[in-house]
PDB file of C-alpha atoms and ligand atoms in Angstrom:
ATOM      1  CA  MET A  28      -9.078  18.701  19.932  1.00  0.00           C
ATOM      2  CA  SER A  29      -5.547  16.444  19.145  1.00  0.00           C
ATOM      3  CA  PRO A  30      -2.515  18.769  18.127  1.00  0.00           C
ATOM      4  CA  ILE A  31      -1.430  18.950  14.758  1.00  0.00           C
ATOM      5  CA  LEU A  32       1.872  16.997  13.775  1.00  0.00           C
ATOM      6  CA  THR A  33       4.461  18.208  10.982  1.00  0.00           C
ATOM      7  CA  VAL A  34       6.725  16.481   8.945  1.00  0.00           C
ATOM      8  CA  SER A  35       9.025  18.759   7.518  1.00  0.00           C
ATOM      9  CA  ALA A  36      12.114  17.051   6.278  1.00  0.00           C
ATOM     10  CA  THR A  37      10.732  16.461   2.706  1.00  0.00           C
ATOM     11  CA  PRO A  38      11.494  18.135  -0.616  1.00  0.00           C
ATOM     12  CA  THR A  39       8.336  19.682  -0.982  1.00  0.00           C
ATOM     13  CA  PRO A  40       7.832  23.282  -0.296  1.00  0.00           C
ATOM     14  CA  THR A  41       5.496  22.846   2.605  1.00  0.00           C
ATOM     15  CA  PRO A  42       5.451  20.641   5.588  1.00  0.00           C
ATOM     16  CA  PHE A  43       2.812  17.686   5.629  1.00  0.00           C
ATOM     17  CA  ALA A  44       0.375  18.442   8.587  1.00  0.00           C
ATOM     18  CA  PHE A  45      -1.893  16.176  10.058  1.00  0.00           C
ATOM     19  CA  ASP A  46      -3.700  15.170  12.813  1.00  0.00           C
ATOM     20  CA  LEU A  47      -3.102  11.726  14.029  1.00  0.00           C
ATOM     21  CA  ASN A  48      -6.777  10.973  15.206  1.00  0.00           C
ATOM     22  CA  ARG A  49      -7.688  11.879  11.408  1.00  0.00           C
ATOM     23  CA  THR A  50      -4.928   9.877   9.531  1.00  0.00           C
ATOM     24  CA  ALA A  51      -4.906   6.110   8.511  1.00  0.00           C
ATOM     25  CA  LEU A  52      -1.570   4.325   7.689  1.00  0.00           C
ATOM     26  CA  LEU A  53      -2.619   2.317   4.707  1.00  0.00           C
ATOM     27  CA  ILE A  54      -0.460  -0.648   4.112  1.00  0.00           C
ATOM     28  CA  ILE A  55      -1.029  -1.798   0.533  1.00  0.00           C
ATOM     29  CA  ASP A  56      -0.749  -5.644  -0.438  1.00  0.00           C
ATOM     30  CA  MET A  57       2.071  -6.997   1.461  1.00  0.00           C
ATOM     31  CA  GLN A  58       1.012 -10.181   0.723  1.00  0.00           C
ATOM     32  CA  ARG A  59       3.101 -13.260   0.222  1.00  0.00           C
ATOM     33  CA  ASP A  60       2.246 -13.417  -3.283  1.00  0.00           C
ATOM     34  CA  PHE A  61       4.294 -10.359  -4.059  1.00  0.00           C
ATOM     35  CA  VAL A  62       7.048 -10.809  -1.585  1.00  0.00           C
ATOM     36  CA  GLU A  63       7.857 -14.344  -1.426  1.00  0.00           C
ATOM     37  CA  PRO A  64       9.462 -16.590  -4.004  1.00  0.00           C
ATOM     38  CA  GLY A  65       6.622 -18.369  -6.372  1.00  0.00           C
ATOM     39  CA  GLY A  66       3.943 -16.047  -6.047  1.00  0.00           C
ATOM     40  CA  PHE A  67       2.336 -13.514  -8.559  1.00  0.00           C
ATOM     41  CA  GLY A  68       5.000 -11.055  -8.546  1.00  0.00           C
ATOM     42  CA  ALA A  69       7.674 -14.023  -9.207  1.00  0.00           C
ATOM     43  CA  SER A  70       5.446 -15.416 -12.227  1.00  0.00           C
ATOM     44  CA  LEU A  71       5.637 -12.327 -13.774  1.00  0.00           C
ATOM     45  CA  GLY A  72       9.378 -12.807 -13.749  1.00  0.00           C
ATOM     46  CA  ASN A  73      10.537 -10.522 -11.143  1.00  0.00           C
ATOM     47  CA  ASP A  74      13.016 -10.813  -8.328  1.00  0.00           C
ATOM     48  CA  VAL A  75      11.259 -10.247  -5.078  1.00  0.00           C
ATOM     49  CA  ALA A  76      14.470  -9.647  -3.177  1.00  0.00           C
ATOM     50  CA  PRO A  77      13.897  -5.785  -2.964  1.00  0.00           C
ATOM     51  CA  LEU A  78      10.168  -6.168  -1.860  1.00  0.00           C
ATOM     52  CA  GLN A  79      11.344  -8.939   0.767  1.00  0.00           C
ATOM     53  CA  ALA A  80      13.684  -6.366   2.312  1.00  0.00           C
ATOM     54  CA  LEU A  81      10.821  -3.921   3.174  1.00  0.00           C
ATOM     55  CA  VAL A  82       9.083  -6.235   5.537  1.00  0.00           C
ATOM     56  CA  PRO A  83      11.250  -5.458   8.479  1.00  0.00           C
ATOM     57  CA  VAL A  84      11.151  -1.398   7.555  1.00  0.00           C
ATOM     58  CA  ILE A  85       7.070  -1.669   7.708  1.00  0.00           C
ATOM     59  CA  SER A  86       7.237  -3.769  10.789  1.00  0.00           C
ATOM     60  CA  ARG A  87       9.245  -1.220  13.031  1.00  0.00           C
ATOM     61  CA  LEU A  88       6.947   1.583  11.399  1.00  0.00           C
ATOM     62  CA  LEU A  89       3.512  -0.353  12.093  1.00  0.00           C
ATOM     63  CA  GLY A  90       4.917  -1.176  15.960  1.00  0.00           C
ATOM     64  CA  ARG A  91       5.642   2.655  16.375  1.00  0.00           C
ATOM     65  CA  TRP A  92       2.740   3.813  14.800  1.00  0.00           C
ATOM     66  CA  ARG A  93       0.440   1.214  16.788  1.00  0.00           C
ATOM     67  CA  ALA A  94       1.860   2.291  20.003  1.00  0.00           C
ATOM     68  CA  ALA A  95       1.703   6.112  19.470  1.00  0.00           C
ATOM     69  CA  GLY A  96      -2.251   5.341  18.960  1.00  0.00           C
ATOM     70  CA  GLY A  97      -2.467   5.427  15.159  1.00  0.00           C
ATOM     71  CA  TRP A  98      -4.982   3.604  13.160  1.00  0.00           C
ATOM     72  CA  VAL A  99      -4.140   1.298  10.327  1.00  0.00           C
ATOM     73  CA  VAL A 100      -6.147  -0.273   7.227  1.00  0.00           C
ATOM     74  CA  HIS A 101      -4.546  -3.007   5.285  1.00  0.00           C
ATOM     75  CA  THR A 102      -5.211  -4.133   1.676  1.00  0.00           C
ATOM     76  CA  ARG A 103      -4.842  -7.429  -0.374  1.00  0.00           C
ATOM     77  CA  GLU A 104      -5.063  -7.760  -4.238  1.00  0.00           C
ATOM     78  CA  GLY A 105      -7.046 -10.978  -5.094  1.00  0.00           C
ATOM     79  CA  HIS A 106      -9.926 -12.329  -6.872  1.00  0.00           C
ATOM     80  CA  ALA A 107     -12.924 -14.676  -6.134  1.00  0.00           C
ATOM     81  CA  SER A 108     -12.177 -18.365  -6.971  1.00  0.00           C
ATOM     82  CA  ASP A 109     -14.376 -18.357  -9.784  1.00  0.00           C
ATOM     83  CA  LEU A 110     -12.455 -15.211 -11.060  1.00  0.00           C
ATOM     84  CA  SER A 111     -15.868 -13.641 -11.678  1.00  0.00           C
ATOM     85  CA  ASP A 112     -14.117 -10.150 -10.631  1.00  0.00           C
ATOM     86  CA  CYS A 113     -11.164 -10.627 -12.728  1.00  0.00           C
ATOM     87  CA  PRO A 114     -11.354  -9.317 -16.065  1.00  0.00           C
ATOM     88  CA  PRO A 115     -10.022 -11.275 -18.891  1.00  0.00           C
ATOM     89  CA  ALA A 116      -7.929  -8.399 -20.006  1.00  0.00           C
ATOM     90  CA  LYS A 117      -5.913  -8.512 -16.444  1.00  0.00           C
ATOM     91  CA  ARG A 118      -5.570 -12.367 -16.564  1.00  0.00           C
ATOM     92  CA  GLU A 119      -4.379 -12.868 -20.221  1.00  0.00           C
ATOM     93  CA  ARG A 120      -1.725 -10.274 -20.501  1.00  0.00           C
ATOM     94  CA  GLY A 121       2.021 -10.829 -20.645  1.00  0.00           C
ATOM     95  CA  GLU A 122       4.100 -13.978 -20.966  1.00  0.00           C
ATOM     96  CA  ALA A 123       3.546 -15.019 -17.229  1.00  0.00           C
ATOM     97  CA  LYS A 124       4.559 -18.826 -16.619  1.00  0.00           C
ATOM     98  CA  LEU A 125       1.676 -18.917 -13.966  1.00  0.00           C
ATOM     99  CA  ARG A 126      -1.607 -16.979 -14.619  1.00  0.00           C
ATOM    100  CA  ILE A 127      -4.035 -15.586 -11.884  1.00  0.00           C
ATOM    101  CA  GLY A 128      -6.166 -18.392 -10.578  1.00  0.00           C
ATOM    102  CA  ASP A 129      -3.419 -21.242 -11.685  1.00  0.00           C
ATOM    103  CA  VAL A 130      -1.839 -23.235  -9.278  1.00  0.00           C
ATOM    104  CA  GLY A 131       1.521 -22.342  -7.727  1.00  0.00           C
ATOM    105  CA  PRO A 132       3.573 -23.326  -4.811  1.00  0.00           C
ATOM    106  CA  MET A 133       1.328 -21.041  -2.623  1.00  0.00           C
ATOM    107  CA  GLY A 134      -1.708 -22.225  -3.777  1.00  0.00           C
ATOM    108  CA  ARG A 135      -3.796 -20.496  -6.606  1.00  0.00           C
ATOM    109  CA  ILE A 136      -2.114 -17.234  -7.922  1.00  0.00           C
ATOM    110  CA  LEU A 137      -3.910 -14.120  -6.294  1.00  0.00           C
ATOM    111  CA  ILE A 138      -6.989 -16.013  -5.320  1.00  0.00           C
ATOM    112  CA  ARG A 139      -8.592 -15.255  -2.024  1.00  0.00           C
ATOM    113  CA  GLY A 140      -8.030 -17.253   0.654  1.00  0.00           C
ATOM    114  CA  GLU A 141      -4.964 -19.312  -0.656  1.00  0.00           C
ATOM    115  CA  PRO A 142      -1.715 -19.163   1.116  1.00  0.00           C
ATOM    116  CA  GLY A 143       0.071 -16.613  -1.145  1.00  0.00           C
ATOM    117  CA  HIS A 144      -3.142 -14.375  -0.757  1.00  0.00           C
ATOM    118  CA  ALA A 145      -2.370 -13.785   3.081  1.00  0.00           C
ATOM    119  CA  ILE A 146      -0.226 -10.483   4.161  1.00  0.00           C
ATOM    120  CA  VAL A 147       2.734 -11.694   5.376  1.00  0.00           C
ATOM    121  CA  PRO A 148       2.976 -13.047   9.084  1.00  0.00           C
ATOM    122  CA  GLU A 149       5.392 -10.036  10.362  1.00  0.00           C
ATOM    123  CA  LEU A 150       2.577  -7.482   9.077  1.00  0.00           C
ATOM    124  CA  THR A 151      -0.674  -9.478  10.319  1.00  0.00           C
ATOM    125  CA  PRO A 152      -3.148  -7.221  10.981  1.00  0.00           C
ATOM    126  CA  ILE A 153      -4.429  -6.813  14.673  1.00  0.00           C
ATOM    127  CA  PRO A 154      -8.042  -6.653  15.852  1.00  0.00           C
ATOM    128  CA  GLY A 155      -9.601  -3.360  14.906  1.00  0.00           C
ATOM    129  CA  GLU A 156      -7.523  -2.903  11.906  1.00  0.00           C
ATOM    130  CA  PRO A 157      -9.660  -3.539   8.645  1.00  0.00           C
ATOM    131  CA  VAL A 158      -8.580  -5.368   5.724  1.00  0.00           C
ATOM    132  CA  ILE A 159      -9.784  -4.406   2.589  1.00  0.00           C
ATOM    133  CA  ASP A 160     -10.194  -7.180  -0.236  1.00  0.00           C
ATOM    134  CA  LYS A 161      -9.617  -5.526  -3.924  1.00  0.00           C
ATOM    135  CA  PRO A 162      -9.773  -6.915  -7.329  1.00  0.00           C
ATOM    136  CA  GLY A 163      -7.967  -3.861  -8.863  1.00  0.00           C
ATOM    137  CA  LYS A 164      -4.646  -1.655  -8.326  1.00  0.00           C
ATOM    138  CA  GLY A 165      -6.299   0.954  -6.536  1.00  0.00           C
ATOM    139  CA  ALA A 166      -7.814   0.199  -3.289  1.00  0.00           C
ATOM    140  CA  PHE A 167     -10.925   2.474  -3.780  1.00  0.00           C
ATOM    141  CA  TYR A 168     -11.942   0.681  -7.016  1.00  0.00           C
ATOM    142  CA  ALA A 169     -14.922  -1.922  -6.072  1.00  0.00           C
ATOM    143  CA  THR A 170     -14.277  -1.728  -2.364  1.00  0.00           C
ATOM    144  CA  ASP A 171     -15.673   0.072   0.909  1.00  0.00           C
ATOM    145  CA  LEU A 172     -12.333   1.715   1.788  1.00  0.00           C
ATOM    146  CA  HIS A 173     -13.979   5.242   0.887  1.00  0.00           C
ATOM    147  CA  ALA A 174     -16.927   4.737   3.117  1.00  0.00           C
ATOM    148  CA  LEU A 175     -14.974   3.110   5.937  1.00  0.00           C
ATOM    149  CA  LEU A 176     -12.598   6.466   6.291  1.00  0.00           C
ATOM    150  CA  GLN A 177     -15.386   8.831   5.812  1.00  0.00           C
ATOM    151  CA  ALA A 178     -16.928   7.096   8.934  1.00  0.00           C
ATOM    152  CA  ARG A 179     -14.187   7.310  11.026  1.00  0.00           C
ATOM    153  CA  GLY A 180     -13.447  10.981   9.966  1.00  0.00           C
ATOM    154  CA  ILE A 181     -10.126  10.200   8.159  1.00  0.00           C
ATOM    155  CA  THR A 182      -8.855  13.205   6.267  1.00  0.00           C
ATOM    156  CA  HIS A 183      -5.189  11.962   5.812  1.00  0.00           C
ATOM    157  CA  LEU A 184      -3.673   8.976   4.793  1.00  0.00           C
ATOM    158  CA  VAL A 185       0.059   7.815   4.863  1.00  0.00           C
ATOM    159  CA  LEU A 186       0.512   5.031   2.285  1.00  0.00           C
ATOM    160  CA  ALA A 187       3.341   2.033   2.303  1.00  0.00           C
ATOM    161  CA  GLY A 188       3.362  -1.102   0.702  1.00  0.00           C
ATOM    162  CA  VAL A 189       3.990  -2.242  -2.859  1.00  0.00           C
ATOM    163  CA  THR A 190       4.355  -1.750  -5.351  1.00  0.00           C
ATOM    164  CA  THR A 191       5.273   1.991  -5.833  1.00  0.00           C
ATOM    165  CA  GLU A 192       4.151   2.750  -8.960  1.00  0.00           C
ATOM    166  CA  VAL A 193       1.593  -0.238  -9.475  1.00  0.00           C
ATOM    167  CA  CYS A 194      -1.147  -0.392  -6.579  1.00  0.00           C
ATOM    168  CA  VAL A 195       0.521   2.397  -3.961  1.00  0.00           C
ATOM    169  CA  GLN A 196       0.546   5.271  -6.718  1.00  0.00           C
ATOM    170  CA  THR A 197      -2.791   4.357  -8.026  1.00  0.00           C
ATOM    171  CA  THR A 198      -4.369   4.208  -4.825  1.00  0.00           C
ATOM    172  CA  MET A 199      -2.743   7.647  -3.695  1.00  0.00           C
ATOM    173  CA  ARG A 200      -4.296   9.077  -7.075  1.00  0.00           C
ATOM    174  CA  GLU A 201      -7.683   7.538  -6.381  1.00  0.00           C
ATOM    175  CA  ALA A 202      -7.278   9.356  -2.775  1.00  0.00           C
ATOM    176  CA  ASN A 203      -6.566  12.810  -3.941  1.00  0.00           C
ATOM    177  CA  ASP A 204      -9.545  12.842  -6.140  1.00  0.00           C
ATOM    178  CA  ARG A 205     -11.520  11.889  -3.273  1.00  0.00           C
ATOM    179  CA  GLY A 206     -10.030  14.973  -1.125  1.00  0.00           C
ATOM    180  CA  TYR A 207      -7.547  12.837   1.174  1.00  0.00           C
ATOM    181  CA  VAL A 208      -4.047  14.628   1.725  1.00  0.00           C
ATOM    182  CA  CYS A 209      -1.300  12.015   1.260  1.00  0.00           C
ATOM    183  CA  LEU A 210       1.912  10.987   2.513  1.00  0.00           C
ATOM    184  CA  LEU A 211       3.940   8.298   0.654  1.00  0.00           C
ATOM    185  CA  LEU A 212       6.737   6.608   2.539  1.00  0.00           C
ATOM    186  CA  GLU A 213       9.811   6.496   0.432  1.00  0.00           C
ATOM    187  CA  ASP A 214      11.500   3.440   2.408  1.00  0.00           C
ATOM    188  CA  ALA A 215       8.556   1.588   3.517  1.00  0.00           C
ATOM    189  CA  SER A 216       7.392   1.230  -0.136  1.00  0.00           C
ATOM    190  CA  GLY A 217       9.140  -0.342  -3.112  1.00  0.00           C
ATOM    191  CA  SER A 218       9.071  -1.862  -6.429  1.00  0.00           C
ATOM    192  CA  TYR A 219      10.567  -4.825  -8.269  1.00  0.00           C
ATOM    193  CA  PHE A 220      12.179  -1.944 -10.439  1.00  0.00           C
ATOM    194  CA  PRO A 221      14.326   0.597  -8.513  1.00  0.00           C
ATOM    195  CA  SER A 222      14.028   3.068 -10.997  1.00  0.00           C
ATOM    196  CA  PHE A 223      10.191   3.237 -11.180  1.00  0.00           C
ATOM    197  CA  HIS A 224      10.055   3.487  -7.353  1.00  0.00           C
ATOM    198  CA  GLN A 225      12.198   6.712  -7.201  1.00  0.00           C
ATOM    199  CA  ALA A 226      10.592   8.027 -10.648  1.00  0.00           C
ATOM    200  CA  THR A 227       7.063   7.742  -8.760  1.00  0.00           C
ATOM    201  CA  LEU A 228       8.689   9.356  -5.648  1.00  0.00           C
ATOM    202  CA  GLU A 229       9.488  12.143  -7.635  1.00  0.00           C
ATOM    203  CA  MET A 230       6.262  12.512  -9.885  1.00  0.00           C
ATOM    204  CA  VAL A 231       4.123  12.479  -6.503  1.00  0.00           C
ATOM    205  CA  ARG A 232       5.904  15.362  -4.849  1.00  0.00           C
ATOM    206  CA  ALA A 233       6.749  17.647  -7.925  1.00  0.00           C
ATOM    207  CA  GLN A 234       4.760  20.552  -8.539  1.00  0.00           C
ATOM    208  CA  GLY A 235       4.022  21.626  -5.110  1.00  0.00           C
ATOM    209  CA  ALA A 236       3.025  18.147  -4.232  1.00  0.00           C
ATOM    210  CA  ILE A 237       0.565  17.523  -6.954  1.00  0.00           C
ATOM    211  CA  VAL A 238      -0.280  14.244  -5.913  1.00  0.00           C
ATOM    212  CA  GLY A 239       1.220  14.813  -2.022  1.00  0.00           C
ATOM    213  CA  TRP A 240       4.110  14.579   0.305  1.00  0.00           C
ATOM    214  CA  THR A 241       6.904  12.043   0.671  1.00  0.00           C
ATOM    215  CA  ALA A 242       9.174  11.280   3.691  1.00  0.00           C
ATOM    216  CA  THR A 243      11.068   8.523   4.885  1.00  0.00           C
ATOM    217  CA  SER A 244       9.659   6.599   7.874  1.00  0.00           C
ATOM    218  CA  ALA A 245      11.918   8.071  10.498  1.00  0.00           C
ATOM    219  CA  GLU A 246      10.702  11.669   9.463  1.00  0.00           C
ATOM    220  CA  LEU A 247       7.113  10.680  10.314  1.00  0.00           C
ATOM    221  CA  LEU A 248       7.792   8.976  13.521  1.00  0.00           C
ATOM    222  CA  ALA A 249       9.806  11.778  14.744  1.00  0.00           C
ATOM    223  CA  ALA A 250       6.524  13.711  14.126  1.00  0.00           C
ATOM    224  CA  VAL A 251       4.385  10.748  15.650  1.00  0.00           C
ATOM    225  CA  SER A 252       6.003   9.354  18.442  1.00  0.00           C
ATOM    226  CA  PRO A 253       9.735  11.029  19.450  1.00  0.00           C
ATOM    227  CA  LEU A 254      11.964   8.575  21.088  1.00  0.00           C
TER     228      LEU A 254
HETATM  229  N1  TIU B 303       3.080  -6.154 -10.645  1.00  0.00           N
HETATM  230  C1  TIU B 303       3.111  -5.065  -9.785  1.00  0.00           C
HETATM  231  O1  TIU B 303       4.216  -4.339  -9.690  1.00  0.00           O
HETATM  232  N2  TIU B 303       2.311  -4.842  -9.082  1.00  0.00           N
HETATM  233  C2  TIU B 303       0.998  -5.396  -9.045  1.00  0.00           C
HETATM  234  O2  TIU B 303       0.724  -6.246  -9.704  1.00  0.00           O
HETATM  235  N3  TIU B 303       0.146  -5.150  -7.834  1.00  0.00           N
HETATM  236  C3  TIU B 303       0.494  -4.682  -6.533  1.00  0.00           C
HETATM  237  O3  TIU B 303       1.589  -3.337  -6.924  1.00  0.00           O
HETATM  238  N4  TIU B 303       0.126  -4.602  -5.642  1.00  0.00           N
END
């Protein structure tokens, strides 16, 4: 039996209590397509700088979490090269310069196996860390993530990655409905829209943590691996 750890410096009324052996750090979509110029995020008209700034923060978190013996699962958003898993409703919306499947500076936009689909090098998964390829915003939709977590006895998730209000929040809500207790890391998640990031943090932890807890990486790491 491993100890129950708590993260208490959070604006929610009760601490986030968890067993490290039953908790996964879920790093959402830290791919070149969202974080680097010329990818999917930029093709939608976004400035990628706020997302690039997350890379060193998540890299430090990852190092300390791994060193403490924590398990990590990574996700990537992307589609098959024939776009058979990309609904036209997703591909055709908006006025993007380049759409999903078009050729950009990092290969075909949001297509599995292309350079832009890769996780940024600083956050490369290591052996033992699964990578979930997902066609949707939520990491549970059309993937085996739930089965993978159940097989390992995971009950709690710590979420990081991009973007807070799109893939991170969708995944957190999906996780709630499957019974996972979730903590969203305030400084290790981010959006192209700072106000959307802030609003997501507030709506998640409102109403007594209706969707889950929020805390900083430092607050989490103080519980996991005191320096
Ligand atoms: N556009 C945007 O904010 N996000 C996405 O399209 N996908 C993810 O959040 N990963």
